PDB file of C-alpha atoms in Angstrom:
ATOM      1  CA  MET P   1      -0.137  21.491   4.183  1.00 92.00           C
ATOM      2  CA  ARG P   2      -2.423  19.662   1.773  1.00 96.00           C
ATOM      3  CA  VAL P   3      -2.149  15.880   1.970  1.00 97.00           C
ATOM      4  CA  LEU P   4      -3.478  13.455  -0.607  1.00 98.00           C
ATOM      5  CA  LEU P   5      -4.473  10.243   1.166  1.00 97.00           C
ATOM      6  CA  ILE P   6      -4.540   7.088  -0.918  1.00 98.00           C
ATOM      7  CA  SER P   7      -5.665   3.744   0.410  1.00 97.00           C
ATOM      8  CA  ASP P   8      -6.801   0.306  -0.715  1.00 98.00           C
ATOM      9  CA  VAL P   9      -5.782   0.540  -4.364  1.00 98.00           C
ATOM     10  CA  HIS P  10      -5.378  -3.262  -4.444  1.00 98.00           C
ATOM     11  CA  SER P  11      -3.230  -3.395  -7.624  1.00 98.00           C
ATOM     12  CA  ASN P  12      -5.798  -1.447  -9.674  1.00 98.00           C
ATOM     13  CA  LEU P  13      -3.625   0.815 -11.823  1.00 98.00           C
ATOM     14  CA  GLU P  14      -6.550   2.471 -13.580  1.00 98.00           C
ATOM     15  CA  ALA P  15      -8.136   3.446 -10.267  1.00 97.00           C
ATOM     16  CA  LEU P  16      -4.843   4.816  -8.941  1.00 98.00           C
ATOM     17  CA  GLU P  17      -4.312   6.902 -12.078  1.00 98.00           C
ATOM     18  CA  ALA P  18      -7.884   8.209 -11.854  1.00 97.00           C
ATOM     19  CA  CYS P  19      -7.369   9.247  -8.219  1.00 96.00           C
ATOM     20  CA  LEU P  20      -4.068  10.967  -8.928  1.00 97.00           C
ATOM     21  CA  SER P  21      -5.334  12.789 -12.004  1.00 97.00           C
ATOM     22  CA  SER P  22      -8.539  14.058 -10.383  1.00 97.00           C
ATOM     23  CA  ALA P  23      -7.088  15.040  -6.995  1.00 97.00           C
ATOM     24  CA  PRO P  24      -7.073  18.698  -6.007  1.00 97.00           C
ATOM     25  CA  PRO P  25      -3.637  20.313  -5.470  1.00 97.00           C
ATOM     26  CA  TYR P  26      -1.540  18.682  -2.740  1.00 96.00           C
ATOM     27  CA  GLU P  27       1.963  18.917  -1.307  1.00 96.00           C
ATOM     28  CA  ILE P  28       2.480  15.312  -0.188  1.00 96.00           C
ATOM     29  CA  VAL P  29       0.956  11.896  -0.737  1.00 97.00           C
ATOM     30  CA  VAL P  30       0.446   9.443   2.111  1.00 98.00           C
ATOM     31  CA  ASN P  31      -0.502   5.910   1.118  1.00 98.00           C
ATOM     32  CA  LEU P  32      -2.424   4.091   3.860  1.00 98.00           C
ATOM     33  CA  GLY P  33      -1.782   0.594   2.562  1.00 98.00           C
ATOM     34  CA  ASP P  34      -3.271  -2.274   0.618  1.00 98.00           C
ATOM     35  CA  ILE P  35      -1.263  -1.133  -2.365  1.00 98.00           C
ATOM     36  CA  VAL P  36      -1.492  -4.660  -3.778  1.00 98.00           C
ATOM     37  CA  GLY P  37      -3.985  -7.499  -3.722  1.00 96.00           C
ATOM     38  CA  TYR P  38      -6.810  -8.611  -6.015  1.00 96.00           C
ATOM     39  CA  GLY P  39      -5.937  -6.531  -9.108  1.00 97.00           C
ATOM     40  CA  ALA P  40      -3.743  -7.532 -12.035  1.00 97.00           C
ATOM     41  CA  SER P  41      -1.122  -4.768 -11.900  1.00 98.00           C
ATOM     42  CA  PRO P  42       0.824  -5.065  -8.632  1.00 98.00           C
ATOM     43  CA  ASN P  43       4.209  -4.056 -10.054  1.00 98.00           C
ATOM     44  CA  GLU P  44       2.816  -1.118 -11.989  1.00 98.00           C
ATOM     45  CA  VAL P  45       0.848   0.110  -8.965  1.00 98.00           C
ATOM     46  CA  ILE P  46       3.896  -0.141  -6.715  1.00 98.00           C
ATOM     47  CA  ASP P  47       6.044   1.722  -9.242  1.00 98.00           C
ATOM     48  CA  ARG P  48       3.429   4.452  -9.739  1.00 98.00           C
ATOM     49  CA  SER P  49       2.803   4.750  -5.992  1.00 98.00           C
ATOM     50  CA  ARG P  50       6.501   5.123  -5.290  1.00 98.00           C
ATOM     51  CA  ALA P  51       6.777   7.794  -7.975  1.00 98.00           C
ATOM     52  CA  ALA P  52       3.837   9.715  -6.470  1.00 97.00           C
ATOM     53  CA  GLY P  53       5.052   9.854  -2.867  1.00 96.00           C
ATOM     54  CA  LYS P  54       7.349   8.514  -0.197  1.00 97.00           C
ATOM     55  CA  HIS P  55       5.083   8.004   2.811  1.00 98.00           C
ATOM     56  CA  PHE P  56       3.592   4.527   3.148  1.00 98.00           C
ATOM     57  CA  VAL P  57       1.867   2.435   5.791  1.00 98.00           C
ATOM     58  CA  ARG P  58       1.729  -1.328   5.332  1.00 97.00           C
ATOM     59  CA  GLY P  59      -1.732  -2.781   4.760  1.00 97.00           C
ATOM     60  CA  ASN P  60      -2.811  -6.325   5.537  1.00 96.00           C
ATOM     61  CA  HIS P  61      -2.879  -7.260   1.822  1.00 98.00           C
ATOM     62  CA  ASP P  62       0.649  -5.856   1.431  1.00 98.00           C
ATOM     63  CA  LYS P  63       1.720  -7.896   4.431  1.00 97.00           C
ATOM     64  CA  ALA P  64       0.045 -11.064   3.111  1.00 97.00           C
ATOM     65  CA  SER P  65       1.419 -10.662  -0.407  1.00 98.00           C
ATOM     66  CA  ALA P  66       4.893 -10.181   1.029  1.00 98.00           C
ATOM     67  CA  GLY P  67       4.594 -13.468   2.924  1.00 97.00           C
ATOM     68  CA  LEU P  68       4.649 -11.788   6.341  1.00 97.00           C
ATOM     69  CA  MET P  69       1.413 -13.186   7.735  1.00 96.00           C
ATOM     70  CA  ASP P  70      -0.585 -16.392   7.891  1.00 94.00           C
ATOM     71  CA  LEU P  71      -3.144 -16.483   5.088  1.00 97.00           C
ATOM     72  CA  SER P  72      -5.638 -18.374   7.255  1.00 94.00           C
ATOM     73  CA  ASP P  73      -6.852 -14.965   8.462  1.00 88.00           C
ATOM     74  CA  PHE P  74      -7.973 -14.184   4.895  1.00 95.00           C
ATOM     75  CA  ASN P  75     -11.012 -15.451   3.050  1.00 96.00           C
ATOM     76  CA  PRO P  76     -10.105 -17.961   0.303  1.00 96.00           C
ATOM     77  CA  ILE P  77     -10.300 -15.424  -2.559  1.00 96.00           C
ATOM     78  CA  ALA P  78      -8.118 -12.894  -0.738  1.00 96.00           C
ATOM     79  CA  GLY P  79      -5.615 -15.639   0.127  1.00 97.00           C
ATOM     80  CA  LEU P  80      -5.381 -16.773  -3.492  1.00 97.00           C
ATOM     81  CA  ALA P  81      -4.972 -13.159  -4.608  1.00 98.00           C
ATOM     82  CA  ALA P  82      -2.096 -12.707  -2.146  1.00 98.00           C
ATOM     83  CA  ILE P  83      -0.358 -15.820  -3.453  1.00 98.00           C
ATOM     84  CA  TRP P  84      -0.873 -14.759  -7.084  1.00 98.00           C
ATOM     85  CA  THR P  85       0.460 -11.288  -6.293  1.00 98.00           C
ATOM     86  CA  ARG P  86       3.549 -12.678  -4.559  1.00 98.00           C
ATOM     87  CA  GLU P  87       4.287 -14.912  -7.543  1.00 98.00           C
ATOM     88  CA  HIS P  88       4.014 -11.978  -9.979  1.00 98.00           C
ATOM     89  CA  LEU P  89       5.962  -9.324  -8.067  1.00 98.00           C
ATOM     90  CA  THR P  90       9.456  -8.446  -9.202  1.00 98.00           C
ATOM     91  CA  PRO P  91      12.093  -9.327  -6.599  1.00 98.00           C
ATOM     92  CA  GLU P  92      12.671  -5.605  -5.984  1.00 98.00           C
ATOM     93  CA  ASN P  93       8.981  -4.904  -5.398  1.00 98.00           C
ATOM     94  CA  LEU P  94       8.617  -7.933  -3.139  1.00 98.00           C
ATOM     95  CA  GLU P  95      11.501  -6.676  -0.982  1.00 98.00           C
ATOM     96  CA  TRP P  96      10.020  -3.170  -0.984  1.00 98.00           C
ATOM     97  CA  LEU P  97       6.676  -4.547   0.248  1.00 98.00           C
ATOM     98  CA  ARG P  98       8.429  -6.526   2.966  1.00 98.00           C
ATOM     99  CA  ALA P  99      10.143  -3.354   4.169  1.00 98.00           C
ATOM    100  CA  LEU P 100       6.985  -1.225   4.438  1.00 98.00           C
ATOM    101  CA  PRO P 101       6.472   0.078   7.967  1.00 96.00           C
ATOM    102  CA  PRO P 102       3.455  -0.890  10.044  1.00 95.00           C
ATOM    103  CA  GLY P 103       1.310   1.960  11.297  1.00 94.00           C
ATOM    104  CA  PRO P 104       1.027   4.273  12.974  1.00 96.00           C
ATOM    105  CA  LEU P 105       3.252   6.398  10.745  1.00 96.00           C
ATOM    106  CA  GLN P 106       4.209   9.925  11.617  1.00 95.00           C
ATOM    107  CA  VAL P 107       5.294  12.385   8.932  1.00 96.00           C
ATOM    108  CA  GLU P 108       7.849  14.972   9.992  1.00 93.00           C
ATOM    109  CA  ASP P 109       5.995  17.882   8.401  1.00 91.00           C
ATOM    110  CA  LEU P 110       2.744  16.951  10.175  1.00 95.00           C
ATOM    111  CA  PRO P 111       3.424  16.816  13.924  1.00 93.00           C
ATOM    112  CA  GLY P 112       0.705  15.248  16.024  1.00 94.00           C
ATOM    113  CA  VAL P 113      -0.851  13.342  13.109  1.00 96.00           C
ATOM    114  CA  GLN P 114      -0.754   9.564  12.887  1.00 96.00           C
ATOM    115  CA  PHE P 115      -1.434   7.617   9.717  1.00 97.00           C
ATOM    116  CA  VAL P 116      -2.670   4.030  10.022  1.00 97.00           C
ATOM    117  CA  HIS P 117      -4.132   1.293   7.887  1.00 96.00           C
ATOM    118  CA  GLY P 118      -6.253  -0.448  10.521  1.00 91.00           C
ATOM    119  CA  SER P 119      -6.070   1.422  13.801  1.00 93.00           C
ATOM    120  CA  PRO P 120      -3.340   2.891  16.024  1.00 92.00           C
ATOM    121  CA  VAL P 121      -3.328  -0.294  18.134  1.00 91.00           C
ATOM    122  CA  ASP P 122      -3.744  -2.931  15.400  1.00 88.00           C
ATOM    123  CA  GLU P 123      -2.298  -2.357  11.941  1.00 85.00           C
ATOM    124  CA  ASP P 124      -4.647  -4.904  10.371  1.00 83.00           C
TER     125      ASP P 124
END
């Protein structure tokens, strides 16, 4: 099975579209997190990511933007980006981010494979 791995898009819609349009053929998409953060298009990136696939691992920027972690672990720019993102997310997308699973993620069609954002023992 061919898997397209996407990671660290950070709300950059143009980069996500470029990756999707230039990818070789694939059967499933697995997103390894940091869907949001820094960039100006968090809602559009979430919507496009959800349309592209259904397998997601929560990244630390997703977690921060959802209000699920202390921002003192972030540098000041990353912390401000997380706050800005949270303030600009639709309520639906904020709830979706909050519900993302931490890694490791296992996909039914790929037994024995774990997908993580950070590492198998520390999601961040």
